[in-house]
Coordinates of C-alpha atoms in Angstrom, one line a residue:
X502 CA 0.0 0.0 0.0
X503 CA 1.3 3.5 -0.9
X504 CA 0.4 6.7 0.8
X505 CA -0.8 8.9 -2.0
X506 CA -1.7 11.9 0.2
X507 CA -0.4 15.1 -1.3
X508 CA 0.2 13.6 -4.7
X509 CA -1.7 14.0 -7.9
X510 CA -4.4 11.9 -9.4
X511 CA -5.1 12.5 -13.1
X512 CA -8.6 11.3 -14.2
X513 CA -10.1 11.3 -17.7
X514 CA -13.8 11.1 -18.1
X515 CA -14.0 13.0 -14.8
X516 CA -17.1 14.9 -15.6
X517 CA -19.5 12.1 -14.6
X518 CA -19.9 8.5 -13.6
X519 CA -17.0 6.5 -12.3
X520 CA -14.6 9.3 -13.2
X521 CA -16.4 11.8 -11.0
X522 CA -16.6 9.2 -8.2
X523 CA -12.9 8.5 -8.5
X524 CA -12.2 12.2 -8.1
X525 CA -14.1 12.5 -4.9
X526 CA -12.5 9.3 -3.5
X527 CA -9.0 10.5 -4.3
X528 CA -9.7 13.9 -2.9
X529 CA -10.9 12.3 0.3
X530 CA -7.5 10.6 0.5
X531 CA -5.7 14.0 0.3
X532 CA -4.7 13.9 -3.3
X533 CA -4.5 16.8 -5.7
X534 CA -6.8 16.5 -8.7
X535 CA -6.3 17.0 -12.5
X536 CA -9.7 16.5 -14.1
X537 CA -10.2 16.0 -17.8
X538 CA -13.4 15.7 -19.9
X539 CA -15.1 17.4 -22.8
X540 CA -17.3 19.9 -20.9
X541 CA -16.1 22.5 -18.4
X542 CA -19.4 22.8 -16.5
X543 CA -19.3 19.1 -15.7
X544 CA -15.7 19.3 -14.5
X545 CA -16.5 22.3 -12.3
X546 CA -19.3 20.2 -10.7
X547 CA -16.9 17.4 -10.1
X548 CA -14.3 19.7 -8.5
X549 CA -17.0 21.2 -6.3
X550 CA -18.3 17.7 -5.3
X551 CA -14.7 16.7 -4.5
X552 CA -14.1 19.8 -2.4
X553 CA -11.2 21.0 -4.5
X554 CA -12.0 24.4 -6.0
X555 CA -8.3 24.6 -7.1
X556 CA -8.3 21.4 -9.1
X557 CA -6.7 21.6 -12.5
X558 CA -9.5 21.4 -15.1
X559 CA -8.6 20.4 -18.6
X560 CA -11.0 20.2 -21.6
X561 CA -9.6 17.1 -23.3
X562 CA -10.7 14.9 -26.2
X563 CA -8.8 11.7 -25.3
X564 CA -9.1 10.4 -28.9
X565 CA -6.8 13.3 -29.9
X566 CA -3.2 12.5 -29.2
X567 CA -2.1 16.1 -29.1
X568 CA -4.9 17.0 -26.6
X569 CA -3.7 14.3 -24.2
X570 CA -0.1 15.5 -24.6
X571 CA -1.3 19.0 -23.6
X572 CA -3.0 17.4 -20.6
X573 CA 0.2 15.8 -19.5
X574 CA 2.2 19.0 -20.1
X575 CA -0.2 21.0 -18.0
X576 CA -0.3 18.4 -15.3
X577 CA 3.5 18.4 -14.8
X578 CA 3.8 22.1 -15.2
X579 CA 1.2 22.6 -12.4
X580 CA 2.0 19.8 -10.0
X581 CA 5.2 18.2 -11.2
X582 CA 3.6 14.8 -10.4
X583 CA 1.3 12.1 -11.6
X584 CA 0.9 9.4 -8.9
X585 CA -2.3 7.8 -10.2
X586 CA -3.3 8.0 -13.9
X587 CA -6.9 6.9 -14.5
X588 CA -7.4 6.4 -18.2
X589 CA -11.1 6.2 -17.6
X590 CA -13.0 8.0 -20.4
X591 CA -15.3 5.8 -22.3
X592 CA -18.3 5.7 -24.7
X593 CA -20.9 3.1 -25.7
X594 CA -22.9 2.2 -28.7
X595 CA -24.3 -1.2 -29.7
X596 CA -25.8 -3.0 -32.5
X597 CA -25.2 -6.0 -34.8
X598 CA -21.6 -6.0 -36.1
X599 CA -22.6 -5.5 -39.7
X600 CA -24.7 -2.5 -38.9
X601 CA -21.9 -0.6 -37.1
X602 CA -20.7 2.2 -39.4
X603 CA -17.1 3.3 -39.9
X604 CA -18.1 6.3 -37.8
X605 CA -19.2 4.1 -35.0
X606 CA -15.9 2.2 -35.0
X607 CA -13.8 5.4 -35.3
X608 CA -15.6 7.0 -32.3
X609 CA -15.7 4.0 -30.0
X610 CA -12.1 2.8 -30.7
X611 CA -10.9 6.4 -30.7
X612 CA -12.1 7.1 -27.1
X613 CA -12.1 3.6 -25.5
X614 CA -8.8 2.3 -26.9
X615 CA -6.8 5.2 -28.3
X616 CA -7.7 7.3 -25.3
X617 CA -5.8 4.8 -23.2
X618 CA -3.0 4.6 -25.7
X619 CA -2.6 8.3 -25.7
X620 CA -2.6 8.5 -21.9
X621 CA 0.1 5.8 -21.7
X622 CA 2.3 7.5 -24.4
X623 CA 2.0 11.0 -22.9
X624 CA 2.2 10.2 -19.2
X625 CA 4.3 7.1 -18.6
X626 CA 7.6 8.6 -19.8
X627 CA 7.1 11.5 -17.4
X628 CA 6.0 9.1 -14.6
X629 CA 9.2 7.1 -15.2
X630 CA 11.3 10.2 -14.8
X631 CA 9.7 11.0 -11.5
X632 CA 11.5 8.0 -10.0
X633 CA 8.6 7.6 -7.5
X634 CA 5.9 5.1 -7.0
X635 CA 3.0 5.6 -9.4
X636 CA 0.3 3.6 -11.1
X637 CA -1.6 3.5 -14.4
X638 CA -5.3 2.4 -13.9
X639 CA -7.1 1.7 -17.2
X640 CA -10.9 1.3 -17.2
X641 CA -11.8 -1.6 -19.4
X642 CA -15.1 -3.5 -18.7
X643 CA -16.5 -6.9 -18.0
X644 CA -17.0 -6.7 -21.8
X645 CA -13.3 -6.8 -22.0
X646 CA -13.3 -10.4 -20.6
X647 CA -16.4 -11.7 -22.3
X648 CA -18.4 -11.1 -25.4
X649 CA -22.1 -10.2 -25.8
X650 CA -24.6 -9.8 -28.7
X651 CA -24.5 -6.3 -30.1
X652 CA -21.1 -5.5 -28.5
X653 CA -18.9 -5.8 -31.5
X654 CA -17.1 -2.4 -31.3
X655 CA -17.5 -1.9 -27.5
X656 CA -16.2 -5.4 -26.6
X657 CA -13.4 -5.2 -29.1
X658 CA -12.3 -1.9 -27.6
X659 CA -12.4 -3.2 -24.1
X660 CA -10.7 -6.5 -24.9
X661 CA -7.9 -4.4 -26.4
X662 CA -7.6 -2.3 -23.2
X663 CA -7.2 -5.5 -21.1
X664 CA -4.5 -6.8 -23.5
X665 CA -2.8 -3.4 -23.6
X666 CA -2.8 -3.2 -19.8
X667 CA -1.2 -6.7 -19.6
X668 CA 1.5 -5.7 -22.1
X669 CA 2.2 -2.5 -20.3
X670 CA 2.6 -4.4 -17.0
X671 CA 5.2 -6.6 -18.7
X672 CA 7.0 -3.7 -20.3
X673 CA 7.3 -1.8 -17.1
X674 CA 8.4 -4.8 -15.1
X675 CA 11.2 -5.5 -17.7
X676 CA 12.4 -2.0 -17.2
X677 CA 12.2 -2.3 -13.4
X678 CA 10.0 0.8 -13.2
X679 CA 8.3 1.7 -9.9
X680 CA 5.0 2.0 -11.8
X681 CA 2.2 -0.4 -11.2
X682 CA -0.7 -1.2 -13.5
X683 CA -4.3 -2.1 -12.9
X684 CA -7.2 -2.8 -15.3
X685 CA -10.7 -2.2 -14.0
X686 CA -13.4 -4.5 -15.5
X687 CA -16.9 -3.5 -14.1
X688 CA -20.1 -4.9 -15.3
X689 CA -23.3 -2.7 -15.3
X690 CA -22.9 0.4 -13.2
X691 CA -25.6 3.1 -12.7
X692 CA -23.9 5.8 -14.7
X693 CA -24.8 7.8 -17.8
X694 CA -22.6 5.8 -20.3
X695 CA -25.7 4.6 -22.1
X696 CA -26.3 8.2 -23.1
X697 CA -22.9 8.5 -24.7
X698 CA -24.3 9.5 -28.0
X699 CA -24.6 13.1 -26.9
X700 CA -20.8 13.3 -26.8
X701 CA -20.2 12.0 -30.3
X702 CA -18.4 14.5 -32.5
X703 CA -20.5 15.9 -35.3
X704 CA -18.0 14.6 -37.9
X705 CA -18.7 11.0 -36.7
X706 CA -22.5 11.2 -36.6
X707 CA -24.3 8.5 -38.6
X708 CA -26.7 9.6 -41.3
X709 CA -29.2 7.2 -39.8
X710 CA -28.7 7.1 -36.0
X711 CA -28.0 3.6 -34.6
X712 CA -31.0 3.1 -32.4
X713 CA -33.1 0.0 -31.7
X714 CA -34.3 -2.5 -29.1
X715 CA -30.7 -3.3 -28.0
X716 CA -30.0 0.3 -27.2
X717 CA -33.2 0.7 -25.2
X718 CA -32.5 -2.5 -23.3
X719 CA -29.0 -1.4 -22.5
X720 CA -30.3 2.0 -21.2
X721 CA -32.8 0.3 -18.9
X722 CA -30.2 -2.2 -17.7
X723 CA -27.7 0.5 -16.7
X724 CA -30.4 2.5 -14.9
X725 CA -31.4 -0.6 -12.9
X726 CA -27.8 -1.5 -12.0
X727 CA -27.5 -2.0 -8.2
X728 CA -23.8 -1.0 -8.0
X729 CA -23.2 2.8 -8.3
X730 CA -20.2 4.8 -9.3
X731 CA -19.2 5.7 -5.7
X732 CA -19.1 2.0 -4.7
X733 CA -17.0 1.2 -7.8
X734 CA -14.5 4.0 -7.0
X735 CA -14.0 2.6 -3.5
X736 CA -13.4 -0.9 -4.9
X737 CA -10.9 0.5 -7.3
X738 CA -8.9 2.3 -4.6
X739 CA -9.0 -0.7 -2.5
X740 CA -7.6 -2.7 -5.4
X741 CA -4.8 -0.2 -5.8
X742 CA -4.0 -0.5 -2.1
X743 CA -3.9 -4.3 -2.6
X744 CA -1.6 -3.9 -5.6
X745 CA -4.2 -5.8 -7.7
X746 CA -3.8 -5.9 -11.4
X747 CA -7.3 -7.1 -12.4
X748 CA -10.0 -5.2 -10.4
X749 CA -13.5 -6.7 -10.9
X750 CA -16.1 -4.8 -9.0
X751 CA -18.7 -7.4 -9.9
X752 CA -17.7 -10.9 -8.7
X753 CA -20.2 -12.6 -11.0
X754 CA -18.0 -11.7 -13.9
X755 CA -15.6 -14.5 -13.0
X756 CA -18.3 -17.1 -13.7
X757 CA -18.8 -15.6 -17.2
X758 CA -15.0 -15.6 -17.8
X759 CA -14.7 -19.2 -16.7
X760 CA -17.6 -20.2 -19.0
X761 CA -15.9 -18.4 -21.9
X762 CA -12.6 -20.2 -21.3
X763 CA -14.5 -23.5 -21.0
X764 CA -15.9 -22.9 -24.5
X765 CA -12.4 -22.0 -25.8
X766 CA -11.1 -25.2 -24.3
X767 CA -13.7 -27.4 -26.0
X768 CA -13.7 -25.5 -29.3
X769 CA -16.8 -23.3 -28.9
X770 CA -19.1 -21.9 -30.0
X771 CA -19.3 -18.9 -27.7
X772 CA -22.1 -18.9 -25.2
X773 CA -24.6 -16.1 -24.9
X774 CA -23.5 -14.9 -21.4
X775 CA -24.9 -11.4 -21.4

């Protein structure tokens, strides 16, 4: 366990949901906050909720490598530190794989996967130079360990984040860096991710919006989720304290993972384990 008091937590997707809850939880532990998201009013609300009026607020599109580089520059200019990097920003859209448009793939992979890539590329070299304990915490999903109908782009992005996190762990270990890695794989959490469409850039809008029964069902499922963002944030910080690599806020995910690997072992086909 590391004492992170007085050090800096950088959180993308901090304007709502798990990102906002992580900000409040880190502030309660005495950490300074660097908060990144697309909308300043949402970031201001998060800073107020966390009780840190002096938090560094950065309007950042994580799918843009240069924007994340600016985030890293501002972080180290202002605080000289990044103890915990939460690559947390994420979006969601669903539908049959053959109906997902190039715009859908660009948007979902751009935020969910490349946002993590850009965070690693911009922050890890600076974190290595610190010579102090630090940790990269990537938000994947239970959908990064299993596969569900309608989840082609989303599951692909989250599986990639899990694999990227595993590779990052190996890379850092080979370099004997004092930087830990965790990957968070929650299932349904009562957040606003099902309303991600409002954040899609105009250039990536579909001519015909992707909307159907699967999207309505997802929205209802998220709204009925028993586990909230605040509870997930506490589980994540406990996982960091425990030096856990895989952090699974929903224990039932393990049953689905075991079922999936059972199908792999016997040759498939994949089970519907939604």
